[in-house]
Amino acid sequence: MVDLSPARQPREADARPVPFRGGGFAPGRNRWAGLVVFVALIAFFEVGTRTGVISSLTMPPPSAVAQTLWRLVETGLLWQNLGPSLYRLAMGSLVGCGAGILVGFAIGLFTLARAGLVPLVSALFPIPKIALLPLFVIWFGIGEGSKVALIAFGTFTPTVVATFGAVDGVDRGLIRMAQSFGVPWLRIVTRVVLPDALAGILSGLRVSLAIGIVLLVAAEMLGARYGIGAYILEAGALYDLERLFAGVVILSVLGLLVSAGIGALERRLLRWRG
Amino acid sequence: MDIRVRHASHAYGGLAVLSDIDLVAPAGKILCLVGPSGCGKSTLLRLMGGLERPTSGAIELVGAPPSGCLNELTFVFQHFALLPWASVEGNVRFVLDHHRLSEAERAEIVADVLARTGLADFAEAWPRQLSGGMRQRVAIARALAVRPAVLLMDEPLSALDSQTREILMEDLVGLWTRAPFTAVYVTHNLAEAVRLGHAVAVMSRRPGRIREIVAIDTPLSERRPDDPELERVQARLWSLLRDEAIDADRELVDG
Ligand SMILES: Nc1ncnc2c1ncn2[C@@H]1O[C@H](COP(=O)(O)OP(=O)(O)OP(=O)(O)O)[C@@H](O)[C@H]1O
Ligand SMILES: [Mg+2]
């Protein structure tokens, strides 16, 4: 027998627990932290404006903004403005993200598409899309067309870049495996490439849709009768801070909803990652 | 069905990897392929499986595939290559879905291979929930599902610990004994080669050639880890490989 007992018996007092050094680097879910941040911020401004620490000229009390929002709902003005905005955002990002995903896949899968389109996308990406609005007005008319086109164009480029990056990152070993089992090309794309690229595509969509909202407002500010952007512009022109903030709140909520929607999609579609 | 390699050579750019390989993997037998690291074993297997074309020479299939065969040349990969987003059953179904089969036939094949590989209780599990040995079992089940004519196995057990490897070797012997399959089995592990191979082909260092083919006559089911006959064969294989291995190692260091 090998003797494994220590040569010298240390005293019990020398014993100490191994310090824990793991943990972290794995942010979990917490529904409440986000809410607390919002509530705290709102409470801060409410108290600030009521006590006069924050001048009501610079910042309306949140309660007044809430009242304005409620009036918007009651008078039906909310829908009158939100409806067209949602339509533009939905159409624009559907076209832009849809085309972006298709082009991204083409770039990720075909030599010719990659060689031909990557330089083009790189050239289009840095163009401030809002600068092209007059051009779009000439091309697509002053109505809905130009606004939808602007959003479509603005969401297109980031979606392309995210998608082809994700397709590039697909595990080649899995593609080889599928080929070795004689799985047809299209099936490999839909059942290997797509699921493996999905995480990257969804995180790209987050960015694209946020850009879409920014462009939506910009387009509506430049010419629209109804729409959240038009509403904010009008309020701003009159220095009606309560209405201006009401519009901003609506945009923030829109952003939150989009982000939550993608989050839900991720949790559903990427369940396998655990 | 036999698979026959005739005067096959292969090069990557200017790098000659395989030189004039002549080899037959006979039907119903397991042919093991051993050789020093980088001698082109994986490349030869990819050529045999039609994933790459040889620079010169030919790979031929001789004879008819077994009845009901869906994918003649079927790989089992070292790192399993399971779809992480598909369950165990989903991974098996993935290779069946593009074949013209009724749902009943599909379900029957899936149930059969999962039972044969001891995975029946894990059909719904995700790959990430399984141990390495279980994952490779899934890959083996998937390979068996397409009723292959030839199984091409590239170091299928080398990502596993030695106990799991021992168990999976026994599983493979069991699978073969119940329903003999044709296989080309690449390995670094000579103990594996003498346990599973009806013949062991020893390759020289790069550019790989077939140096010698050693036949082992003991039936698979009668082979034991400490069988003196097998130990003798293993010692012989090692003496063949030793010089090649030393030279190959030096070559990499110098290169
Ligand atoms: N796609 C490739 N392009 C260029 N060179 C390659 C390619 N695949 C393999 N090689 C080279 O060919 C040689 C043989 O590679 P291969 O993977 O077939 O060897 P191996 O015998 O399987 O090695 P190991 O025992 O380490 O698995 C190596 O020198 C490798 O660097
Ligand atoms: Mg190899």
Coordinates of C-alpha atoms and ligand atoms in Angstrom, one line a residue:
Chain A
M1 CA 0.0 0.0 0.0
V2 CA 1.1 3.5 -0.8
D3 CA 0.9 5.7 2.2
L4 CA -1.0 8.8 1.2
S5 CA -1.3 10.4 4.6
P6 CA 0.5 13.7 4.8
A7 CA 3.9 13.6 6.4
R8 CA 3.0 16.3 8.9
Q9 CA -0.5 16.6 10.3
P10 CA -1.5 20.3 9.9
R11 CA -3.5 21.8 12.7
E12 CA -7.2 22.1 12.2
A13 CA -6.9 25.9 12.5
D14 CA -4.8 26.0 9.3
A15 CA -7.8 24.8 7.3
R16 CA -9.5 27.4 5.1
P17 CA -12.0 27.1 2.3
V18 CA -10.8 27.3 -1.3
P19 CA -11.7 30.8 -2.5
F20 CA -14.4 30.8 -5.2
R21 CA -13.1 32.4 -8.4
G22 CA -15.6 31.2 -11.0
G23 CA -18.9 32.7 -11.9
G24 CA -19.8 35.7 -14.0
F25 CA -19.7 36.0 -17.8
A26 CA -23.1 34.5 -18.0
P27 CA -25.7 37.3 -17.7
G28 CA -29.1 35.7 -16.9
R29 CA -32.6 37.0 -17.1
N30 CA -34.1 39.4 -14.7
R31 CA -37.5 40.9 -15.4
W32 CA -37.4 43.5 -12.6
A33 CA -34.0 45.2 -13.0
G34 CA -35.1 46.9 -16.2
L35 CA -38.4 48.0 -14.7
V36 CA -36.7 49.4 -11.6
V37 CA -34.4 51.5 -13.7
F38 CA -37.3 53.0 -15.6
V39 CA -39.4 53.6 -12.5
A40 CA -36.4 55.2 -10.7
L41 CA -35.7 57.5 -13.6
I42 CA -39.4 58.6 -13.9
A43 CA -39.7 59.1 -10.2
F44 CA -36.6 61.3 -10.3
F45 CA -37.9 63.6 -13.0
E46 CA -41.4 63.7 -11.4
V47 CA -40.0 64.8 -8.0
G48 CA -37.5 67.1 -9.7
T49 CA -40.1 69.0 -11.8
R50 CA -42.6 69.2 -9.0
T51 CA -40.2 70.6 -6.5
G52 CA -38.9 73.0 -9.1
V53 CA -35.4 71.7 -9.0
I54 CA -35.8 71.0 -12.7
S55 CA -37.5 73.9 -14.5
S56 CA -40.7 73.0 -16.2
L57 CA -39.3 74.9 -19.2
T58 CA -36.7 72.3 -19.8
M59 CA -38.6 69.2 -18.8
P60 CA -42.3 68.4 -18.4
P61 CA -43.3 66.4 -15.4
P62 CA -43.7 62.7 -16.3
S63 CA -47.3 62.8 -15.0
A64 CA -48.2 65.5 -17.5
V65 CA -46.6 63.5 -20.3
A66 CA -48.7 60.5 -19.1
Q67 CA -51.9 62.7 -19.2
T68 CA -51.0 63.8 -22.7
L69 CA -50.5 60.2 -23.8
W70 CA -53.9 59.3 -22.3
R71 CA -55.6 62.2 -24.2
L72 CA -53.9 60.9 -27.3
V73 CA -55.5 57.5 -26.7
E74 CA -58.9 59.0 -25.9
T75 CA -59.1 61.3 -28.9
G76 CA -58.0 58.5 -31.2
L77 CA -55.1 60.6 -32.3
L78 CA -52.7 57.9 -31.2
W79 CA -54.0 55.5 -33.8
Q80 CA -54.2 58.1 -36.4
N81 CA -50.4 58.7 -36.0
L82 CA -49.3 55.3 -34.9
G83 CA -51.2 53.4 -37.6
P84 CA -49.3 54.9 -40.6
S85 CA -46.0 54.7 -38.7
L86 CA -46.4 51.0 -38.0
Y87 CA -47.4 50.3 -41.6
R88 CA -44.3 52.1 -42.9
L89 CA -42.1 50.4 -40.4
A90 CA -43.6 47.0 -41.1
M91 CA -43.5 47.3 -44.9
G92 CA -40.1 48.9 -45.0
S93 CA -38.3 46.5 -42.7
L94 CA -40.1 43.5 -44.2
V95 CA -38.8 44.4 -47.6
G96 CA -35.4 45.5 -46.4
C97 CA -34.7 42.7 -43.9
G98 CA -36.2 40.1 -46.3
A99 CA -34.1 41.2 -49.2
G100 CA -31.1 41.5 -46.9
I101 CA -31.4 38.0 -45.6
L102 CA -31.7 36.7 -49.2
V103 CA -28.7 38.7 -50.4
G104 CA -26.7 37.7 -47.3
F105 CA -27.3 34.1 -48.0
A106 CA -26.4 34.5 -51.7
I107 CA -23.1 36.2 -50.6
G108 CA -22.5 33.5 -48.1
L109 CA -23.1 30.6 -50.5
F110 CA -22.0 31.7 -54.0
T111 CA -18.6 32.9 -55.2
L112 CA -20.0 35.2 -57.8
A113 CA -22.5 36.9 -55.5
R114 CA -19.8 37.4 -53.0
A115 CA -17.3 38.8 -55.4
G116 CA -20.0 41.0 -57.0
L117 CA -22.0 42.2 -54.1
V118 CA -19.7 42.6 -51.1
P119 CA -18.0 45.7 -52.5
L120 CA -21.4 47.1 -53.4
V121 CA -22.8 46.6 -49.9
S122 CA -19.6 48.1 -48.4
A123 CA -20.1 51.1 -50.6
L124 CA -23.8 51.5 -49.7
F125 CA -23.4 50.9 -45.9
P126 CA -21.8 54.2 -44.9
I127 CA -24.2 56.4 -46.9
P128 CA -26.5 58.3 -44.5
K129 CA -29.7 56.9 -45.9
I130 CA -31.7 60.0 -44.8
A131 CA -29.7 62.1 -47.3
L132 CA -31.2 60.0 -50.1
L133 CA -34.8 60.8 -49.2
P134 CA -35.1 63.5 -51.9
L135 CA -33.9 60.9 -54.4
F136 CA -36.5 58.4 -53.1
V137 CA -39.2 61.1 -53.4
I138 CA -38.3 61.5 -57.0
W139 CA -38.2 57.7 -57.6
F140 CA -41.2 56.6 -55.5
G141 CA -43.3 59.7 -55.0
I142 CA -44.0 61.9 -52.1
G143 CA -46.4 59.4 -50.5
E144 CA -45.8 56.1 -48.7
G145 CA -43.4 54.8 -51.4
S146 CA -40.5 57.0 -50.5
K147 CA -40.8 56.4 -46.8
V148 CA -41.1 52.6 -47.1
A149 CA -38.1 52.6 -49.6
L150 CA -36.0 54.6 -47.2
I151 CA -36.7 52.2 -44.3
A152 CA -36.2 49.2 -46.6
F153 CA -32.9 50.6 -47.8
G154 CA -31.7 51.5 -44.4
T155 CA -32.5 48.0 -42.9
F156 CA -31.1 46.2 -45.9
T157 CA -27.4 46.8 -45.6
P158 CA -27.0 45.9 -41.9
T159 CA -29.1 42.8 -42.5
V160 CA -26.9 41.7 -45.4
V161 CA -23.7 42.1 -43.4
A162 CA -25.1 40.3 -40.4
T163 CA -26.5 37.5 -42.5
F164 CA -23.4 36.7 -44.6
G165 CA -21.2 36.9 -41.5
A166 CA -23.5 34.3 -39.9
V167 CA -23.5 32.1 -42.9
D168 CA -19.7 32.3 -43.1
G169 CA -19.6 31.1 -39.5
V170 CA -21.6 27.9 -40.2
D171 CA -19.9 24.8 -39.1
R172 CA -18.2 23.3 -42.2
G173 CA -18.1 19.9 -40.5
L174 CA -21.9 19.8 -40.4
I175 CA -22.2 20.7 -44.1
R176 CA -19.7 17.9 -44.9
M177 CA -21.7 15.5 -42.8
A178 CA -24.9 16.4 -44.6
Q179 CA -23.2 16.1 -48.0
S180 CA -21.8 12.7 -47.0
F181 CA -25.4 11.5 -46.4
G182 CA -26.5 12.7 -49.8
V183 CA -28.7 15.5 -48.4
P184 CA -29.8 17.7 -51.3
W185 CA -28.3 21.2 -51.6
L186 CA -31.5 23.1 -50.8
R187 CA -32.2 21.0 -47.7
I188 CA -28.6 21.6 -46.5
V189 CA -29.3 25.3 -46.8
T190 CA -32.6 25.2 -44.9
R191 CA -31.8 22.5 -42.3
V192 CA -28.1 23.1 -41.6
V193 CA -27.0 26.6 -42.8
L194 CA -30.1 28.4 -41.7
P195 CA -30.4 27.0 -38.2
D196 CA -26.7 27.5 -37.6
A197 CA -26.8 31.1 -38.9
L198 CA -30.0 32.0 -37.1
A199 CA -28.5 33.4 -34.0
G200 CA -26.4 35.8 -36.0
I201 CA -29.3 36.8 -38.2
L202 CA -31.5 37.6 -35.3
S203 CA -29.0 39.7 -33.6
G204 CA -28.5 41.5 -36.9
L205 CA -32.3 42.1 -37.1
R206 CA -32.2 43.8 -33.7
V207 CA -29.8 46.4 -35.1
S208 CA -31.7 46.7 -38.4
L209 CA -35.1 47.3 -36.8
A210 CA -33.7 49.9 -34.5
I211 CA -32.2 51.7 -37.5
G212 CA -35.6 51.3 -39.2
I213 CA -37.3 53.2 -36.3
V214 CA -34.8 56.0 -36.5
L215 CA -35.3 56.3 -40.3
L216 CA -39.1 56.1 -39.9
V217 CA -39.1 59.2 -37.7
A218 CA -36.6 61.0 -39.9
A219 CA -38.7 60.3 -43.0
E220 CA -41.9 61.4 -41.3
M221 CA -40.3 64.6 -40.1
L222 CA -39.4 65.5 -43.7
G223 CA -43.0 65.2 -45.0
A224 CA -46.0 63.3 -43.6
R225 CA -49.4 64.4 -42.4
Y226 CA -49.7 61.6 -39.9
G227 CA -47.1 59.6 -38.1
I228 CA -45.2 59.6 -34.9
G229 CA -42.4 61.6 -36.6
A230 CA -44.8 64.2 -37.9
Y231 CA -46.4 64.4 -34.5
I232 CA -43.1 65.0 -32.7
L233 CA -42.0 67.6 -35.3
E234 CA -45.3 69.5 -34.9
A235 CA -44.9 69.4 -31.1
G236 CA -41.3 70.6 -31.4
A237 CA -42.2 73.5 -33.6
L238 CA -44.7 74.7 -31.0
Y239 CA -42.3 74.0 -28.1
D240 CA -45.0 71.8 -26.7
L241 CA -42.6 69.7 -24.6
E242 CA -45.4 67.5 -23.1
R243 CA -46.5 66.3 -26.6
L244 CA -42.9 66.0 -27.7
F245 CA -42.1 63.7 -24.8
A246 CA -45.3 61.8 -25.4
G247 CA -44.1 61.1 -28.9
V248 CA -40.6 60.1 -27.7
V249 CA -42.2 57.7 -25.2
I250 CA -44.2 56.1 -28.0
L251 CA -41.0 55.6 -29.9
S252 CA -39.2 54.1 -26.9
V253 CA -42.1 51.7 -26.3
L254 CA -42.0 50.7 -30.0
G255 CA -38.3 50.0 -29.7
L256 CA -38.9 48.0 -26.5
L257 CA -41.6 45.9 -28.2
V258 CA -39.5 45.2 -31.2
S259 CA -36.6 44.1 -29.0
A260 CA -38.9 42.0 -26.8
G261 CA -40.3 40.4 -29.9
I262 CA -36.9 39.4 -31.2
G263 CA -36.0 38.2 -27.7
A264 CA -39.0 36.0 -27.7
L265 CA -38.2 34.7 -31.1
E266 CA -34.6 33.9 -30.0
R267 CA -35.8 32.0 -26.9
R268 CA -38.1 30.0 -29.1
L269 CA -35.9 29.3 -32.0
L270 CA -32.6 28.9 -30.2
R271 CA -33.9 26.7 -27.4
W272 CA -31.4 24.0 -28.3
R273 CA -28.6 26.2 -27.0
G274 CA -29.9 25.9 -23.5
Chain B
M1 CA -20.2 -4.5 -51.9
D2 CA -16.4 -4.0 -52.1
I3 CA -14.8 -0.6 -52.4
R4 CA -11.6 -0.6 -54.4
V5 CA -8.9 2.1 -54.6
R6 CA -6.8 1.9 -57.8
H7 CA -3.5 3.7 -58.2
A8 CA -4.9 6.7 -56.4
S9 CA -2.7 9.6 -55.7
H10 CA -3.6 12.9 -54.2
A11 CA -1.9 16.3 -53.7
Y12 CA -3.0 19.6 -52.2
G13 CA -1.4 22.3 -54.3
G14 CA 2.2 21.1 -54.5
L15 CA 2.0 18.8 -51.4
A16 CA 1.8 15.1 -52.4
V17 CA -0.3 13.5 -49.7
L18 CA -1.1 10.1 -51.1
S19 CA 1.0 8.2 -53.6
D20 CA -0.3 5.3 -55.7
I21 CA -2.7 3.7 -53.2
D22 CA -4.0 0.3 -54.2
L23 CA -6.4 -1.1 -51.7
V24 CA -9.6 -3.2 -51.4
A25 CA -12.0 -3.0 -48.6
P26 CA -13.9 -6.4 -48.9
A27 CA -17.6 -6.7 -48.3
G28 CA -18.6 -7.7 -44.8
K29 CA -15.2 -7.0 -43.3
I30 CA -13.7 -4.2 -41.3
L31 CA -10.4 -2.8 -42.8
C32 CA -8.4 -0.8 -40.3
L33 CA -6.1 1.9 -41.6
V34 CA -3.2 3.0 -39.4
G35 CA -0.3 5.3 -40.2
P36 CA 1.7 8.1 -38.7
S37 CA 0.1 11.5 -38.2
G38 CA -0.4 13.5 -41.4
C39 CA 0.2 10.5 -43.7
G40 CA -3.1 11.1 -45.5
K41 CA -5.5 8.6 -43.8
S42 CA -8.4 11.1 -43.5
T43 CA -7.7 12.2 -47.0
L44 CA -7.9 8.6 -48.3
L45 CA -11.2 8.2 -46.4
R46 CA -12.6 11.3 -48.0
L47 CA -11.6 10.1 -51.4
M48 CA -13.3 6.8 -50.7
G49 CA -16.4 8.6 -49.6
G50 CA -16.6 10.8 -52.6
L51 CA -16.0 14.0 -50.6
E52 CA -12.9 14.8 -52.7
R53 CA -11.6 13.6 -56.1
P54 CA -8.2 12.0 -56.3
T55 CA -5.6 13.9 -58.3
S56 CA -5.1 10.7 -60.3
G57 CA -6.3 7.1 -60.1
A58 CA -9.8 5.8 -59.4
I59 CA -12.1 4.7 -56.6
E60 CA -14.5 2.0 -57.6
L61 CA -17.5 0.2 -56.1
V62 CA -17.7 -3.4 -56.9
G63 CA -20.9 -5.4 -56.7
A64 CA -24.4 -4.5 -55.7
P65 CA -25.2 -2.5 -52.5
P66 CA -27.3 -4.3 -49.8
S67 CA -31.0 -4.2 -50.3
G68 CA -32.7 -1.2 -48.8
C69 CA -29.4 0.7 -48.8
L70 CA -30.1 4.5 -48.8
N71 CA -26.6 5.9 -48.7
E72 CA -23.8 3.6 -50.0
L73 CA -20.8 5.4 -48.5
T74 CA -21.5 6.6 -45.0
F75 CA -19.2 8.5 -42.6
V76 CA -18.8 8.4 -38.9
F77 CA -16.8 11.4 -37.9
Q78 CA -14.3 11.9 -35.1
H79 CA -16.2 14.8 -33.6
F80 CA -19.6 13.3 -34.2
A81 CA -21.0 16.1 -36.4
L82 CA -24.4 16.1 -34.8
L83 CA -26.9 18.9 -35.5
P84 CA -27.0 20.7 -32.1
W85 CA -30.5 22.0 -32.8
A86 CA -32.0 18.6 -33.4
S87 CA -32.9 16.0 -30.8
V88 CA -31.3 12.5 -31.0
E89 CA -34.3 11.3 -33.0
G90 CA -34.1 14.5 -35.2
N91 CA -30.5 13.8 -36.0
V92 CA -31.3 10.3 -37.2
R93 CA -34.4 11.6 -39.1
F94 CA -32.3 14.3 -40.8
V95 CA -30.5 11.7 -43.0
L96 CA -33.8 9.9 -43.8
D97 CA -36.1 12.9 -44.6
H98 CA -34.9 13.4 -48.2
H99 CA -35.5 9.7 -49.1
R100 CA -38.8 8.4 -50.4
L101 CA -40.1 6.5 -47.4
S102 CA -43.4 6.3 -45.7
E103 CA -43.7 7.8 -42.3
A104 CA -44.2 4.3 -40.9
E105 CA -41.0 3.1 -42.5
R106 CA -39.1 6.1 -41.2
A107 CA -40.4 5.6 -37.7
E108 CA -39.5 1.9 -37.9
I109 CA -35.9 2.6 -39.0
V110 CA -35.4 5.3 -36.3
A111 CA -36.8 3.0 -33.6
D112 CA -34.6 0.1 -34.8
V113 CA -31.3 2.0 -34.9
L114 CA -31.9 3.7 -31.5
A115 CA -32.7 0.3 -30.0
R116 CA -29.6 -1.2 -31.5
T117 CA -27.4 1.5 -30.1
G118 CA -29.0 1.6 -26.7
L119 CA -30.5 5.1 -27.3
A120 CA -34.2 4.3 -27.1
D121 CA -34.6 6.2 -23.9
F122 CA -32.8 9.3 -25.2
A123 CA -34.8 10.0 -28.4
E124 CA -35.9 13.4 -27.2
A125 CA -32.6 14.5 -25.7
W126 CA -30.5 17.4 -27.2
P127 CA -26.9 16.5 -28.2
R128 CA -25.5 18.9 -25.5
Q129 CA -27.2 16.8 -22.8
L130 CA -25.3 13.7 -23.8
S131 CA -21.8 12.5 -22.9
G132 CA -19.2 12.0 -25.7
G133 CA -19.8 8.3 -25.8
M134 CA -23.6 8.8 -26.2
R135 CA -23.0 11.4 -28.9
Q136 CA -20.9 9.0 -30.9
R137 CA -23.6 6.4 -30.4
V138 CA -26.1 8.8 -32.0
A139 CA -23.7 9.3 -34.9
I140 CA -23.4 5.5 -35.3
A141 CA -27.2 5.1 -35.1
R142 CA -27.5 7.8 -37.8
A143 CA -25.0 6.0 -40.0
L144 CA -26.8 2.6 -39.5
A145 CA -30.2 4.2 -40.3
V146 CA -29.3 4.7 -44.0
R147 CA -28.3 0.9 -44.3
P148 CA -24.8 1.8 -45.7
A149 CA -22.9 -0.5 -48.0
V150 CA -19.6 0.8 -46.5
L151 CA -19.1 2.6 -43.2
L152 CA -16.2 5.1 -43.4
M153 CA -15.0 5.8 -39.8
D154 CA -12.4 8.4 -39.2
E155 CA -11.0 7.9 -35.7
P156 CA -14.6 7.5 -34.3
L157 CA -13.4 6.7 -30.8
S158 CA -10.4 9.0 -30.4
A159 CA -12.4 11.9 -28.9
L160 CA -13.6 9.6 -26.1
D161 CA -12.0 8.5 -22.8
S162 CA -10.5 5.0 -22.7
Q163 CA -13.3 3.3 -20.7
T164 CA -16.0 4.7 -23.0
R165 CA -13.8 3.6 -26.0
E166 CA -13.7 0.1 -24.6
I167 CA -17.5 0.0 -24.3
L168 CA -18.1 1.4 -27.7
M169 CA -15.6 -1.1 -29.2
E170 CA -17.6 -3.9 -27.7
D171 CA -20.8 -2.3 -29.1
L172 CA -19.2 -2.2 -32.6
V173 CA -18.2 -5.8 -32.3
G174 CA -21.8 -6.6 -31.2
L175 CA -23.3 -4.7 -34.0
W176 CA -21.0 -6.3 -36.6
T177 CA -21.6 -9.8 -35.2
R178 CA -25.4 -9.4 -35.4
A179 CA -25.3 -7.8 -38.8
P180 CA -21.9 -7.8 -40.5
F181 CA -21.2 -4.5 -42.2
T182 CA -18.3 -3.3 -44.4
A183 CA -16.1 -0.7 -42.9
V184 CA -12.9 1.3 -43.4
Y185 CA -11.8 2.3 -39.9
V186 CA -9.0 4.9 -39.5
T187 CA -7.4 4.9 -36.1
H188 CA -4.2 5.9 -34.3
N189 CA -4.8 3.3 -31.7
L190 CA -3.3 -0.1 -32.5
A191 CA -5.3 -1.8 -29.7
E192 CA -8.4 -0.6 -31.5
A193 CA -7.1 -1.8 -34.8
V194 CA -6.4 -5.4 -33.6
R195 CA -9.8 -5.6 -31.8
L196 CA -11.9 -4.4 -34.8
G197 CA -9.9 -5.1 -37.9
H198 CA -10.2 -8.2 -40.1
A199 CA -7.2 -6.7 -41.8
V200 CA -5.0 -3.7 -40.9
A201 CA -3.4 -1.7 -43.6
V202 CA -0.3 0.1 -42.5
M203 CA 0.6 3.4 -44.3
S204 CA 4.0 5.0 -44.7
R205 CA 4.5 8.6 -43.8
R206 CA 3.6 11.4 -46.2
P207 CA 3.2 10.9 -49.1
G208 CA 1.2 8.0 -47.8
R209 CA 1.6 4.6 -49.4
I210 CA 0.3 1.2 -48.3
R211 CA 3.3 -0.4 -46.6
E212 CA 1.8 -3.7 -45.6
I213 CA -1.6 -5.3 -45.0
V214 CA -1.8 -7.5 -41.9
A215 CA -4.7 -10.0 -41.8
I216 CA -6.1 -11.1 -38.4
D217 CA -8.0 -14.3 -38.5
T218 CA -9.4 -14.5 -35.0
P219 CA -13.2 -13.9 -35.2
L220 CA -14.1 -10.5 -33.8
S221 CA -16.4 -11.9 -31.1
E222 CA -13.6 -14.1 -29.8
R223 CA -11.0 -11.3 -29.4
R224 CA -10.1 -10.3 -25.9
P225 CA -8.1 -7.3 -24.8
D226 CA -5.2 -9.5 -23.5
D227 CA -5.2 -12.1 -26.3
P228 CA -1.5 -13.1 -26.8
E229 CA -2.1 -13.6 -30.6
L230 CA -3.5 -10.1 -30.8
E231 CA -0.7 -8.7 -28.8
R232 CA 1.7 -10.3 -31.2
V233 CA 0.0 -8.7 -34.2
Q234 CA -0.1 -5.4 -32.3
A235 CA 3.7 -5.6 -31.6
R236 CA 4.3 -6.3 -35.3
L237 CA 2.1 -3.3 -36.3
W238 CA 4.0 -1.1 -33.9
S239 CA 7.4 -2.2 -35.3
L240 CA 6.2 -1.4 -38.8
L241 CA 4.9 2.0 -37.7
R242 CA 7.7 3.0 -35.3
D243 CA 10.3 4.0 -37.8
E244 CA 7.7 5.8 -40.0
A245 CA 6.4 7.6 -36.9
I246 CA 9.8 8.7 -35.8
D247 CA 10.7 10.0 -39.3
A248 CA 7.3 11.7 -39.7
D249 CA 7.7 13.4 -36.3
R250 CA 11.2 14.6 -37.2
E251 CA 9.9 15.8 -40.6
L252 CA 7.3 18.1 -39.0
V253 CA 9.9 19.5 -36.6
D254 CA 12.4 20.2 -39.4
G255 CA 9.7 21.4 -41.8
Ligands
LIG1 N1 -7.9 20.5 -47.4 C1 -6.5 20.4 -47.3 N2 -5.8 21.4 -47.9 C2 -4.4 21.3 -47.9 N3 -3.7 20.4 -47.2 C3 -4.4 19.4 -46.6 C4 -5.9 19.4 -46.6 N4 -6.3 18.3 -45.9 C5 -5.2 17.7 -45.4 N5 -4.1 18.4 -45.9 C6 -2.7 18.0 -45.6 O1 -2.5 16.7 -46.1 C7 -1.8 15.9 -45.2 C8 -2.5 14.6 -44.8 O2 -3.7 15.0 -44.1 P1 -4.7 14.0 -43.4 O3 -5.6 14.7 -42.6 O4 -5.2 13.1 -44.5 O5 -3.7 13.1 -42.5 P2 -4.1 12.0 -41.4 O6 -3.3 10.8 -41.8 O7 -5.5 11.9 -41.3 O8 -3.5 12.7 -40.1 P3 -4.0 12.5 -38.6 O9 -3.4 11.2 -38.3 O10 -3.3 13.6 -37.9 O11 -5.5 12.6 -38.6 C9 -1.4 16.7 -44.0 O12 -0.1 17.2 -44.2 C10 -2.4 17.9 -44.1 O13 -1.8 19.1 -43.7
MG2 MG -7.0 12.3 -39.8

